[in-house]
mmCIF file of C-alpha atoms and ligand atoms in Angstrom:
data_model
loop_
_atom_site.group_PDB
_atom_site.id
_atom_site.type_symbol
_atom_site.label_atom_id
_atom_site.label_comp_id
_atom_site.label_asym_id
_atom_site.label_seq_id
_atom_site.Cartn_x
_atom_site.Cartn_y
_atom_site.Cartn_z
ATOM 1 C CA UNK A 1 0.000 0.000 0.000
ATOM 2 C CA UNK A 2 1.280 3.606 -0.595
ATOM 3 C CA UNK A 3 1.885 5.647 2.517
ATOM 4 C CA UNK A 4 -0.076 8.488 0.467
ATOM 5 C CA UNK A 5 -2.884 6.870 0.412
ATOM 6 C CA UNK A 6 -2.956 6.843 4.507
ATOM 7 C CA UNK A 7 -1.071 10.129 4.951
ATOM 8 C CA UNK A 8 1.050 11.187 7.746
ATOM 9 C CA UNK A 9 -1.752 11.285 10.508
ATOM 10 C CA UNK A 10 -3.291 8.185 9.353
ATOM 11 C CA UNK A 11 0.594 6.778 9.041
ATOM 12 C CA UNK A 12 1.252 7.110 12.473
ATOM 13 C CA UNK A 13 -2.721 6.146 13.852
ATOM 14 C CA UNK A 14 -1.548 3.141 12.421
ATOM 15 C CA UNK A 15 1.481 2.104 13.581
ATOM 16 C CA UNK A 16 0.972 3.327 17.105
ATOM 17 C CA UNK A 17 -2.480 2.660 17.628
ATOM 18 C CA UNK A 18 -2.778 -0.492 20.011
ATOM 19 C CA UNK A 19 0.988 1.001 21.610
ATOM 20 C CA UNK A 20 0.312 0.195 25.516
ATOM 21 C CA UNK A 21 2.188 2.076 27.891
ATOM 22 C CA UNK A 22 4.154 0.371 30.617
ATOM 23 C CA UNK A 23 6.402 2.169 32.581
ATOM 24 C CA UNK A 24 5.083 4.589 35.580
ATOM 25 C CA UNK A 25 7.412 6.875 34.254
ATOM 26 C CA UNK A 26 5.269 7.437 31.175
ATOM 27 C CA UNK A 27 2.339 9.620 32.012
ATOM 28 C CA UNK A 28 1.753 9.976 28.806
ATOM 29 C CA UNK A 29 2.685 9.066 25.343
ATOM 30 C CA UNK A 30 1.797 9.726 21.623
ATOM 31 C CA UNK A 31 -1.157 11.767 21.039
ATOM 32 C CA UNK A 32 -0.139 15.112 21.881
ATOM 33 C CA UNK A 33 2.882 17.733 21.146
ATOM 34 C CA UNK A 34 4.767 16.298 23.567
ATOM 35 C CA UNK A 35 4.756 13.057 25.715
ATOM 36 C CA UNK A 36 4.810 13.504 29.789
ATOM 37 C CA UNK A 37 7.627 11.802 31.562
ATOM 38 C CA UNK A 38 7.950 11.517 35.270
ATOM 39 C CA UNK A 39 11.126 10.644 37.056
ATOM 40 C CA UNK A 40 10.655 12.290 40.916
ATOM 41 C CA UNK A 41 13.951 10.115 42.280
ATOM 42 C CA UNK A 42 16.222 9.312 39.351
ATOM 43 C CA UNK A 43 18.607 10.657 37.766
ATOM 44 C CA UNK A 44 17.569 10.379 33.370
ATOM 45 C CA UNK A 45 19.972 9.633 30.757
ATOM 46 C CA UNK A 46 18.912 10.537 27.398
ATOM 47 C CA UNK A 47 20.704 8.990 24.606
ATOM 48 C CA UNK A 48 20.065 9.186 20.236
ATOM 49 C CA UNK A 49 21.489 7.279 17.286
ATOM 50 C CA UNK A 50 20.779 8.125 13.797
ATOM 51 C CA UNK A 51 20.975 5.731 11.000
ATOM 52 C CA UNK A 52 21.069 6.194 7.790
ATOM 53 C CA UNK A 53 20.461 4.345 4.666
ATOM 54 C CA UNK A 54 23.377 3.377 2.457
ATOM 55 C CA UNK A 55 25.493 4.474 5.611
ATOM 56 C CA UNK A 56 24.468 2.903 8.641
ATOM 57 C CA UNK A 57 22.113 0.033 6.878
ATOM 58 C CA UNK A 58 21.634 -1.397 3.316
ATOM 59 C CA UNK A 59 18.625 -2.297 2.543
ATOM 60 C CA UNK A 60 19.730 -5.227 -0.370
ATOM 61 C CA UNK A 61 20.409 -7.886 2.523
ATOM 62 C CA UNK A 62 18.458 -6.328 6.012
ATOM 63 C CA UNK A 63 14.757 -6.425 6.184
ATOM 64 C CA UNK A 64 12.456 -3.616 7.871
ATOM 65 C CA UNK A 65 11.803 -5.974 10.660
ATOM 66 C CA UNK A 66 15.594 -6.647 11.824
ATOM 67 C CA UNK A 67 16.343 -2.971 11.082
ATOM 68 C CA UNK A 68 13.691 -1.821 13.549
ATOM 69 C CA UNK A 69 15.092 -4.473 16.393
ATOM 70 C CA UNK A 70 18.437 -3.101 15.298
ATOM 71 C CA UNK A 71 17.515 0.651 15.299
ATOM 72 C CA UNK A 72 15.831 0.150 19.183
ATOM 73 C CA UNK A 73 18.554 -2.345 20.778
ATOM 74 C CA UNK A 74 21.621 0.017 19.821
ATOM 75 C CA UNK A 75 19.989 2.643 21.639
ATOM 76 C CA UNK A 76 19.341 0.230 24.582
ATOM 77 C CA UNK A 77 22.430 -1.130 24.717
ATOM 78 C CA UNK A 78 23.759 2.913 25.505
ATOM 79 C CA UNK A 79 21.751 3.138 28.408
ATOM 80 C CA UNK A 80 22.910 -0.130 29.644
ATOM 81 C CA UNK A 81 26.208 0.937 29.100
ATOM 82 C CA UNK A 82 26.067 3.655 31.824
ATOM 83 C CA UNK A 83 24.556 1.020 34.013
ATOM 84 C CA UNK A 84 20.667 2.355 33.914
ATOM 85 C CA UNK A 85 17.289 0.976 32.918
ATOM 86 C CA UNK A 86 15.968 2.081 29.448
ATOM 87 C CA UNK A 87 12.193 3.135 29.936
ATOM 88 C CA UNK A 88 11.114 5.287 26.928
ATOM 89 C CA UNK A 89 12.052 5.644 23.084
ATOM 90 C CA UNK A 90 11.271 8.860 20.794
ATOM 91 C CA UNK A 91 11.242 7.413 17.043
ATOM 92 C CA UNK A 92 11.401 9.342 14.264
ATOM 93 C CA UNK A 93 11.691 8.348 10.070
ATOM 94 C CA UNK A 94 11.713 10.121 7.118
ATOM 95 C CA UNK A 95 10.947 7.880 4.191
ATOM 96 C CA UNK A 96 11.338 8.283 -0.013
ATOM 97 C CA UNK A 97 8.327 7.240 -2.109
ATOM 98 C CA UNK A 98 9.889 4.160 -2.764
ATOM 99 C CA UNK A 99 8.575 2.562 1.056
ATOM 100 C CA UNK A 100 5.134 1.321 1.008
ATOM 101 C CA UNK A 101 2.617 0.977 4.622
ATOM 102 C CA UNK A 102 3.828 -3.079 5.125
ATOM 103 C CA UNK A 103 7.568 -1.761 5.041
ATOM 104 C CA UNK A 104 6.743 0.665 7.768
ATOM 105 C CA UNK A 105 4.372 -2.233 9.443
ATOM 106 C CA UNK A 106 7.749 -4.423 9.907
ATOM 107 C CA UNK A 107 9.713 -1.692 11.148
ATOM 108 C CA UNK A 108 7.249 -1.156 13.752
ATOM 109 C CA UNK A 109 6.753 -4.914 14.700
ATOM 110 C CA UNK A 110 10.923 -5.074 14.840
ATOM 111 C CA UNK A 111 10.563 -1.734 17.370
ATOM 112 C CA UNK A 112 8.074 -3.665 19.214
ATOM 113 C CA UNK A 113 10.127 -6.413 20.115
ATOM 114 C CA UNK A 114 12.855 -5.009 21.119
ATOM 115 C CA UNK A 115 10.823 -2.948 23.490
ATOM 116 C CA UNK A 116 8.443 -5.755 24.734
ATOM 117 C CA UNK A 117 12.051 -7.652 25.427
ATOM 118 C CA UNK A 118 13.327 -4.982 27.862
ATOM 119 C CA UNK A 119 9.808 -3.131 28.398
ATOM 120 C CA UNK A 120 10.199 0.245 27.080
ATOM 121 C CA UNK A 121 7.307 2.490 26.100
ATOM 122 C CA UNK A 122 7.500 4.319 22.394
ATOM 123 C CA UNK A 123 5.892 7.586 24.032
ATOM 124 C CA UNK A 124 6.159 9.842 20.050
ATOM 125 C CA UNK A 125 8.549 10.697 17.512
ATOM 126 C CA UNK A 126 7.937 12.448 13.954
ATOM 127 C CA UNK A 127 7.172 11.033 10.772
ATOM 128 C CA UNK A 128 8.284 13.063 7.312
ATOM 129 C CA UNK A 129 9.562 12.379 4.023
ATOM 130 C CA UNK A 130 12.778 12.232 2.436
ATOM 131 C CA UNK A 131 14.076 12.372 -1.275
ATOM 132 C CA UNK A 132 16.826 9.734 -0.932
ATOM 133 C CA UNK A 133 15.666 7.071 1.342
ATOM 134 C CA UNK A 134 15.345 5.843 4.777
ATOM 135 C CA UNK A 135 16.503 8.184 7.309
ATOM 136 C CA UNK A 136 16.094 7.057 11.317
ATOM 137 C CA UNK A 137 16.703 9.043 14.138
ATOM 138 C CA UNK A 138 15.691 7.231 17.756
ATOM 139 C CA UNK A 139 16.598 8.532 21.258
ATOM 140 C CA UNK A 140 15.767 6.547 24.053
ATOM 141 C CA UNK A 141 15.229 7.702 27.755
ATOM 142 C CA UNK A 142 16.571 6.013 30.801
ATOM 143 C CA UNK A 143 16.847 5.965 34.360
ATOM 144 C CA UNK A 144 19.458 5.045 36.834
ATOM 145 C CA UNK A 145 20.178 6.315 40.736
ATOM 146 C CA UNK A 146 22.515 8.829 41.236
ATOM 147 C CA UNK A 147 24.950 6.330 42.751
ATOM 148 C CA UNK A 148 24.258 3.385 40.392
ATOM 149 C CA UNK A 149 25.267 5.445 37.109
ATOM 150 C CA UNK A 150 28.704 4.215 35.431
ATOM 151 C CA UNK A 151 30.597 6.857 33.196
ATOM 152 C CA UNK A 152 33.740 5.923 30.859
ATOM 153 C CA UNK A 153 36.299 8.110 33.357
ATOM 154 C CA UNK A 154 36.220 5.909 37.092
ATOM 155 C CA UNK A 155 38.897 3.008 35.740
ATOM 156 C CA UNK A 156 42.020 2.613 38.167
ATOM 157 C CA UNK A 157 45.546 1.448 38.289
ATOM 158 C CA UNK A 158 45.242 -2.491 38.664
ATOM 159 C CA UNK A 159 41.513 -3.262 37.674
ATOM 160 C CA UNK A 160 40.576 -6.036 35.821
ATOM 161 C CA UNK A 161 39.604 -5.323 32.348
ATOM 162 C CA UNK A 162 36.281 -7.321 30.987
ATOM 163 C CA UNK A 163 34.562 -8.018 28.233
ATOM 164 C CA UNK A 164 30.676 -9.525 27.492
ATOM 165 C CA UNK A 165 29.679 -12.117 25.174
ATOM 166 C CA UNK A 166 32.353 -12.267 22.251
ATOM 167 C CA UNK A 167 33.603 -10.355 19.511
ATOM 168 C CA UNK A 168 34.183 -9.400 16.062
ATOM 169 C CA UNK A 169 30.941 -11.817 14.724
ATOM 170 C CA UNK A 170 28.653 -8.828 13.937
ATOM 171 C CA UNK A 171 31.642 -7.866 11.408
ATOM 172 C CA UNK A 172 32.070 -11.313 10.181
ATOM 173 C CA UNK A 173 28.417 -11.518 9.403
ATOM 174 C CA UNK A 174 28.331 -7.964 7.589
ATOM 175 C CA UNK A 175 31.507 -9.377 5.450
ATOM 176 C CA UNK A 176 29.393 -12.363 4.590
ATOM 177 C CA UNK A 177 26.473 -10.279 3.678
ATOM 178 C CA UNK A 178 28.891 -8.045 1.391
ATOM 179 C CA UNK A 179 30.261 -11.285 -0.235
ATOM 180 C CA UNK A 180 26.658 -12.829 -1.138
ATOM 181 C CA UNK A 181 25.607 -9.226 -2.723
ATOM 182 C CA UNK A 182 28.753 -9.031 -4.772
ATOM 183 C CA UNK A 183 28.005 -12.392 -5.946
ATOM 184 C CA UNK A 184 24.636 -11.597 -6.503
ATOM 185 C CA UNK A 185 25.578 -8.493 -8.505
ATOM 186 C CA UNK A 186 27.612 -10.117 -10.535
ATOM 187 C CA UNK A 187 25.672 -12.868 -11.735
ATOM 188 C CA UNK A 188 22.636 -10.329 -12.640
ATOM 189 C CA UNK A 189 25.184 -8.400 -14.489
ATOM 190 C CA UNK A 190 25.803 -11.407 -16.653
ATOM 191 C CA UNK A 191 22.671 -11.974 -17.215
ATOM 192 C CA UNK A 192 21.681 -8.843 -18.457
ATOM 193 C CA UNK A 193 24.785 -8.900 -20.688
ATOM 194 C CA UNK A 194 23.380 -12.579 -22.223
ATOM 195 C CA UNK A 195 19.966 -11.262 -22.735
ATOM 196 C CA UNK A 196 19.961 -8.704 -25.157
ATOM 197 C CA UNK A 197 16.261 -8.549 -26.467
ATOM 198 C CA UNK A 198 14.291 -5.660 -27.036
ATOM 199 C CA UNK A 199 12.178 -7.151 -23.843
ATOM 200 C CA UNK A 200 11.418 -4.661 -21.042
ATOM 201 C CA UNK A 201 11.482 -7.299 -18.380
ATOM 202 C CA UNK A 202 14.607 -7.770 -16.666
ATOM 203 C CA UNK A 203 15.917 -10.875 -15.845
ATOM 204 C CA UNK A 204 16.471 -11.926 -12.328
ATOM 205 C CA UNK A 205 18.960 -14.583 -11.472
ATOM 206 C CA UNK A 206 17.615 -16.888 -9.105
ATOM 207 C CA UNK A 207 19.833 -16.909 -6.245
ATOM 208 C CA UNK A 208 20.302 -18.437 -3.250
ATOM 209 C CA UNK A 209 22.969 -16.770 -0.795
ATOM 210 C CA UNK A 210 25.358 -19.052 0.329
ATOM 211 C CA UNK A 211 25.296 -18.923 4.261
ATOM 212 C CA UNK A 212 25.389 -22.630 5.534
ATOM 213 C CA UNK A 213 26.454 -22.756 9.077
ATOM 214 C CA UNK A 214 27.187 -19.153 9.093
ATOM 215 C CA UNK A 215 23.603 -18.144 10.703
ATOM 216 C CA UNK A 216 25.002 -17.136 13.745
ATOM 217 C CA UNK A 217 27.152 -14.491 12.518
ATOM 218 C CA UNK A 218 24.310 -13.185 10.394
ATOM 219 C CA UNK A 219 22.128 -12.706 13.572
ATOM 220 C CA UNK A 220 25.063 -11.134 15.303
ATOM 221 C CA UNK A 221 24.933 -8.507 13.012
ATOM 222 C CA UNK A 222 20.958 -8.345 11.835
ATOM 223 C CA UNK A 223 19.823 -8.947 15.086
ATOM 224 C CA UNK A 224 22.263 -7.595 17.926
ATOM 225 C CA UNK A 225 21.052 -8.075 21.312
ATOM 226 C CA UNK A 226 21.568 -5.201 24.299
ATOM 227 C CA UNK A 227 23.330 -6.825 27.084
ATOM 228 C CA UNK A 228 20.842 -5.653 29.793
ATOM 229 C CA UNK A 229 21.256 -9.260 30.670
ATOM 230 C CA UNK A 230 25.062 -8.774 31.514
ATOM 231 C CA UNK A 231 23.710 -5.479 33.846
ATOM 232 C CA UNK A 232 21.289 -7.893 36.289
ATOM 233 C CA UNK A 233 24.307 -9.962 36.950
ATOM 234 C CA UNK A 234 26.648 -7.510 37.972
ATOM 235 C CA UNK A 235 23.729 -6.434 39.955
ATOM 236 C CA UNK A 236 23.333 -9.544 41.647
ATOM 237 C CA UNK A 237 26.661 -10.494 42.113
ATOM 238 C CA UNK A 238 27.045 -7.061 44.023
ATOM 239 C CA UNK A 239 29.902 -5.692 41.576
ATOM 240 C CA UNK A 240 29.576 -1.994 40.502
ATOM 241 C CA UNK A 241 32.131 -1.158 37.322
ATOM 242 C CA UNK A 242 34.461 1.211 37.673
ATOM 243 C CA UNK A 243 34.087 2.453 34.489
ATOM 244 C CA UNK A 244 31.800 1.128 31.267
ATOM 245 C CA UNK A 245 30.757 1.510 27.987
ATOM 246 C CA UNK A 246 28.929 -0.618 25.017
ATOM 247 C CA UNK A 247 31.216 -1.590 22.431
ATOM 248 C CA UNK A 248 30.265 -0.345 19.108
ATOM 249 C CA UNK A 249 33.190 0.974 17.266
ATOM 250 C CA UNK A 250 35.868 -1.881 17.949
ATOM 251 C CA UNK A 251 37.323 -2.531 21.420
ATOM 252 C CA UNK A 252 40.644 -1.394 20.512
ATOM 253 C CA UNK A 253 38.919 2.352 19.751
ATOM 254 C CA UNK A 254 36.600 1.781 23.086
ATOM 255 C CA UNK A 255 39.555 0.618 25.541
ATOM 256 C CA UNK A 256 41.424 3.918 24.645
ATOM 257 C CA UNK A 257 38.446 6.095 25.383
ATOM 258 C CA UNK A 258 37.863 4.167 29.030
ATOM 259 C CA UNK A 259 42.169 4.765 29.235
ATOM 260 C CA UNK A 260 41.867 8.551 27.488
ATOM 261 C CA UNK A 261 39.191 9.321 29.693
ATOM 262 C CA UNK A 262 40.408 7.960 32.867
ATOM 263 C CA UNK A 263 43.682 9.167 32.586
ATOM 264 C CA UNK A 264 45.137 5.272 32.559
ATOM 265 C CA UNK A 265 46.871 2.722 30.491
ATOM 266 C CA UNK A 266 46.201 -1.156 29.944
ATOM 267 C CA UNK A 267 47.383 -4.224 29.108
ATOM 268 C CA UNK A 268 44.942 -6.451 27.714
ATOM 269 C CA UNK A 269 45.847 -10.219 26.243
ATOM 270 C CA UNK A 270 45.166 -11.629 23.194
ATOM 271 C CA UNK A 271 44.546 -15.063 24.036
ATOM 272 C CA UNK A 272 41.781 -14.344 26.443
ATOM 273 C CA UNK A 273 39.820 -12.122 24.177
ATOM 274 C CA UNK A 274 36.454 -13.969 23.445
ATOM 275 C CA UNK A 275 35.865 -15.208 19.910
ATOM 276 C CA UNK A 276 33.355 -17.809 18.497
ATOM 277 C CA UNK A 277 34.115 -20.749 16.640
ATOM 278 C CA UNK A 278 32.270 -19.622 13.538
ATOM 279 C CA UNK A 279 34.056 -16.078 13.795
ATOM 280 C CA UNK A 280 37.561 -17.594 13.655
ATOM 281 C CA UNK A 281 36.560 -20.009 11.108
ATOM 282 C CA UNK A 282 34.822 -16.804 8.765
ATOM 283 C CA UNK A 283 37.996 -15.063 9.214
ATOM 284 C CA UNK A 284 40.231 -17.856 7.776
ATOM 285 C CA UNK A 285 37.819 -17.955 4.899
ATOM 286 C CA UNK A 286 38.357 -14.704 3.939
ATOM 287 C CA UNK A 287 42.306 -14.745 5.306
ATOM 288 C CA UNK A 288 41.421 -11.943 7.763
ATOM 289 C CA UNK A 289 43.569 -12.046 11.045
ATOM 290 C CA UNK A 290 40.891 -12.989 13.688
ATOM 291 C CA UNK A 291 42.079 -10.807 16.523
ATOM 292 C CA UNK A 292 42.348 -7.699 13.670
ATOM 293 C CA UNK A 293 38.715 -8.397 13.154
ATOM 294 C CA UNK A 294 37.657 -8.695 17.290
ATOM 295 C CA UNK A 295 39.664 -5.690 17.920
ATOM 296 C CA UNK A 296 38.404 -3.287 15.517
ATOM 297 C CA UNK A 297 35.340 -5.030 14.033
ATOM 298 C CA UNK A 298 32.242 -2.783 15.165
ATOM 299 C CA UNK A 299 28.919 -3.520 16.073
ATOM 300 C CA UNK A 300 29.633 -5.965 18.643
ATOM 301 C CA UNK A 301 26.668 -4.564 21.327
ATOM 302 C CA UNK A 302 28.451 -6.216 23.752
ATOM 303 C CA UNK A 303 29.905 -4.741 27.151
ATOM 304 C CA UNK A 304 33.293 -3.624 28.303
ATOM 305 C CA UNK A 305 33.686 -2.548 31.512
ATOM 306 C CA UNK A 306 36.053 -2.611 34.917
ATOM 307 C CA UNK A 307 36.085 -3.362 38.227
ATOM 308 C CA UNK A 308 38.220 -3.458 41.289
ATOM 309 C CA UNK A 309 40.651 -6.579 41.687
ATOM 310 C CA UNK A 310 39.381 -7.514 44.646
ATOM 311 C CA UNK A 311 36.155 -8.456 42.800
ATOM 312 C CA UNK A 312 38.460 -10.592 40.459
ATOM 313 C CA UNK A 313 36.495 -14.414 41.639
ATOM 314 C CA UNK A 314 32.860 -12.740 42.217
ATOM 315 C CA UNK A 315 33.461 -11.441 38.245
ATOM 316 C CA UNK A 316 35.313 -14.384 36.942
ATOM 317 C CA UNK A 317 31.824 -16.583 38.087
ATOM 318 C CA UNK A 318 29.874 -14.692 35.907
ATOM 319 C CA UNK A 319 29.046 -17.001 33.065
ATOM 320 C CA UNK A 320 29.622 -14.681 29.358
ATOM 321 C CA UNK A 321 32.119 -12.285 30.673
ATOM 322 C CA UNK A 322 35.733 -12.821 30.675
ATOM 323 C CA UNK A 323 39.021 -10.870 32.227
ATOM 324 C CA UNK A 324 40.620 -9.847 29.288
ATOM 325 C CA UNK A 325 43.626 -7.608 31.592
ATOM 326 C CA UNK A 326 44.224 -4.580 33.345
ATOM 327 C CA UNK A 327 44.082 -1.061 33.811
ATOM 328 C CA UNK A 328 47.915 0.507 34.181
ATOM 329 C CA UNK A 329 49.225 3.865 35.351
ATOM 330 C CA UNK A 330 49.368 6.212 31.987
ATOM 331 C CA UNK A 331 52.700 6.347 31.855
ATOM 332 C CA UNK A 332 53.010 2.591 30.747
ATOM 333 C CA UNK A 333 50.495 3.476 27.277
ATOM 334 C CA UNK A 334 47.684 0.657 25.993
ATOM 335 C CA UNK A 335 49.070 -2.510 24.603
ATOM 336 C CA UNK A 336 48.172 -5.989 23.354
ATOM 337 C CA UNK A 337 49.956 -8.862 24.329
ATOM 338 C CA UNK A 338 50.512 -11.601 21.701
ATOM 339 C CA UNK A 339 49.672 -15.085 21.942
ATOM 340 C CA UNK A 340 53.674 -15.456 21.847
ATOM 341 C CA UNK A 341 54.578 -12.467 24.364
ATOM 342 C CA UNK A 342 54.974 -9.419 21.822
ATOM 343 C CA UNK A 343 53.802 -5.943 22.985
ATOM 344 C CA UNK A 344 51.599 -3.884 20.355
ATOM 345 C CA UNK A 345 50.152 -0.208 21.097
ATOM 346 C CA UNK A 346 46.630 -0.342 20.789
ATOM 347 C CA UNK A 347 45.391 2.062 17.687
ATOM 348 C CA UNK A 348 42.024 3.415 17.219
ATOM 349 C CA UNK A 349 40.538 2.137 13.417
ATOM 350 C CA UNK A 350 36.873 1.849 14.599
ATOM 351 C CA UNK A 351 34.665 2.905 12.204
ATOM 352 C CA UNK A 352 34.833 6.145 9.950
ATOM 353 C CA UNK A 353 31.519 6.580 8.433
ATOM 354 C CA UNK A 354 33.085 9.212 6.121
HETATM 355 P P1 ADP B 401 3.602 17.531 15.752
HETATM 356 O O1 ADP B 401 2.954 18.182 14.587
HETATM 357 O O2 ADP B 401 3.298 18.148 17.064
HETATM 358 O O3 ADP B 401 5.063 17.258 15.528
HETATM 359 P P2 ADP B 401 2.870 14.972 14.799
HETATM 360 O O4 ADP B 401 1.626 15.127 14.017
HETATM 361 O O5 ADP B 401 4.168 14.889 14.083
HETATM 362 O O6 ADP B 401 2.905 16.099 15.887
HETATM 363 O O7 ADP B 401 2.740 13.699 15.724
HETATM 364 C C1 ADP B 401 1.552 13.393 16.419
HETATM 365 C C2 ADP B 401 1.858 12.440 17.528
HETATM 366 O O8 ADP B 401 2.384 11.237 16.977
HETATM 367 C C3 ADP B 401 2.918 12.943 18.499
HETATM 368 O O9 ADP B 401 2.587 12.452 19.777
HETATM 369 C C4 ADP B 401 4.177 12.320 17.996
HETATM 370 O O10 ADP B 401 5.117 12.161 19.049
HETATM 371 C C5 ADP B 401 3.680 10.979 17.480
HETATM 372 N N1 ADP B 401 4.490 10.458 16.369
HETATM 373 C C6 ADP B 401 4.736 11.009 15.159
HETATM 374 N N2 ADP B 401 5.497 10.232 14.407
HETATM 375 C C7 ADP B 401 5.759 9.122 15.134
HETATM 376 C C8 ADP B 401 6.495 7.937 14.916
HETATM 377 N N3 ADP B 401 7.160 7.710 13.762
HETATM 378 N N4 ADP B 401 6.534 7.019 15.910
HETATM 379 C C9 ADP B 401 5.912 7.232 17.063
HETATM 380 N N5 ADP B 401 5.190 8.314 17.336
HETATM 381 C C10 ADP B 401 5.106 9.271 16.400
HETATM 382 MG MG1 MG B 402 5.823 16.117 14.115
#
């Protein structure tokens, strides 16, 4: 269905219409110029990502439903990362001509589970059009006490360095993705160089993307997950970071802004950074240096924080998170050890969307 044939009012009637709000903190949501938060006792973060298409996304190989799960979690995952609870997300989209009503539809039902998973409230946002595609723009509200909030600056000499989860599979996965397109590409290409009628049609090939035992790394990076589960545990196990952040840009680039920022060095090892089979095994297919790839491969979504040594066995029982080193005094700069003993300084590639 064309969105013109809804309009903008009747647009958004239908895509927030049964929206149920769930959070005290909402007193109320879409419907008016603004929504009406309430936080009496907590302090709010307030965090916004903006993703665009052909930058952030491509549209050939992600569907509207993983890009709105996408869109919602990376948000999420900020507000984790300074150790709060995300409550409320502002949406807004500008869309070409080219997007019809059921595009928007999965979007919305992609939104909708990531906030049903961690129960956030959409409370508005603003819908508008755009001449060159998708443009999204979501901030997300959160709260956290006072005392409970974790900012990149509070890591000291001799704390343990850790990591969530595992890394460098969200890049393998968008490396994949790239391959099967180019292949794609390329046999359309030929196609439409073999078929040179006057016919208007054009020729499709039928294709099949080859991604057999691979699905993992796809959902790594199509369907990234917040670690809000990695929060509750440190919350359990009594263990308050020193200092946190979500890795999105690489942890080589993120571990320098924790050090920059703190006014520290580190020494982190590279046998005990966390990589999955199917990550190391992608990375020999394409003769990539695994380690390369965890260390500056973005869109990991996964956690990187510190805490005191003296929490080193409470941490170390936490299943998914792993002591990867420690914090140093400044003087002695950010390095890698090598599986065989060599020191590297860490560099920040990370990601450089220009
Ligand atoms: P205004 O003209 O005041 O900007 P709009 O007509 O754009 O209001 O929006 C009407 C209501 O719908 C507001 O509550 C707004 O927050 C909400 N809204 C608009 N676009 C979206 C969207 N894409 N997702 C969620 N809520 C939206
Ligand atoms: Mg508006």
């Amino acid at each position: 269905m064309e969105i013109a044939k809804l309009g903008e009012f009747g647009l958004i009637d239908r895509l927030t219409k049964d929206l149920k709000q769930k959070n005290e903190s909402t007193k109320y949501g879409i419907g008016d110029d603004c929504a009406v938060l309430y936080y009496p006792e907590s302090r709010v973060l307030v965090t916004a990502d903006m993703l665009m298409e052909g930058v952030h996304f491509d549209l050939t190989y992600m569907d509207m439903q993983h890009l709105g799960y996408k869109s919602a979690m990376v948000n999420l995952s900020d507000i984790f990362a300074m150790n709060g609870t995300p409550r409320q997300l502002v949406v807004s989209i500008a869309l070409s001509k080219r997007f019809t009503v059921e595009d928007l539809d999965a979007f919305y039902e992609g939104l909708r589970m990531a906030c049903a998973k961690w129960n956030v409230d959409i409370v508005g946002g603003d819908t508008t059009s755009s001449l060159t595609g998708l443009a999204i723009s979501i901030t997300c509200i959160g709260e956290a006490r006072a005392t409970d909030i974790v900012y990149r600056n509070g890591a000291k000499d001799t704390d343990l360095i850790c990591v969530s989860g595992d890394l460098g599979a969200a890049y393998m996965g968008l490396q994949l993705l790239e391959r099967e397109k180019a292949v794609y590409y390329q046999q359309l290409a030929e196609m439409q160089r073999k078929s040179h009628t006057a016919n208007s049609q054009q020729p499709t090939p039928e294709f099949t993307p080859d991604f057999a035992g691979k699905e993992c790394l796809l959902q790594r990076q199509l369907q990234p997950e917040a670690r809000g589960d990695i929060i509750q545990q440190l919350n359990k196990s009594g263990i308050r970071p020193t200092a946190m952040m979500d890795i999105s840009d690489g942890l080589s680039s993120e571990l320098l802004h924790i050090c920059k920022q703190s006014g520290c060095g580190c020494r982190i090892y590279e046998k005990n950074i966390p990589i999955d089979y199917q990550t190391a095994v992608m990375a020999e297919e394409l003769s990539f240096n695994v380690t390369t790839c965890a260390m500056n491969g973005g869109e990991d979504y996964e956690l990187l924080f510190t805490v005191p040594l003296t929490d080193h066995d409470r941490v170390s029982e936490i299943p998914d998170v792993k002591v990867i080193g420690y914090i140093t005094k400044a003087e002695l700069g950010s390095s890698l050890i090598s599986r065989d003993g060599q020191e590297f300084e860490l560099k920040a590639q990370g990601w450089n969307h220009y």
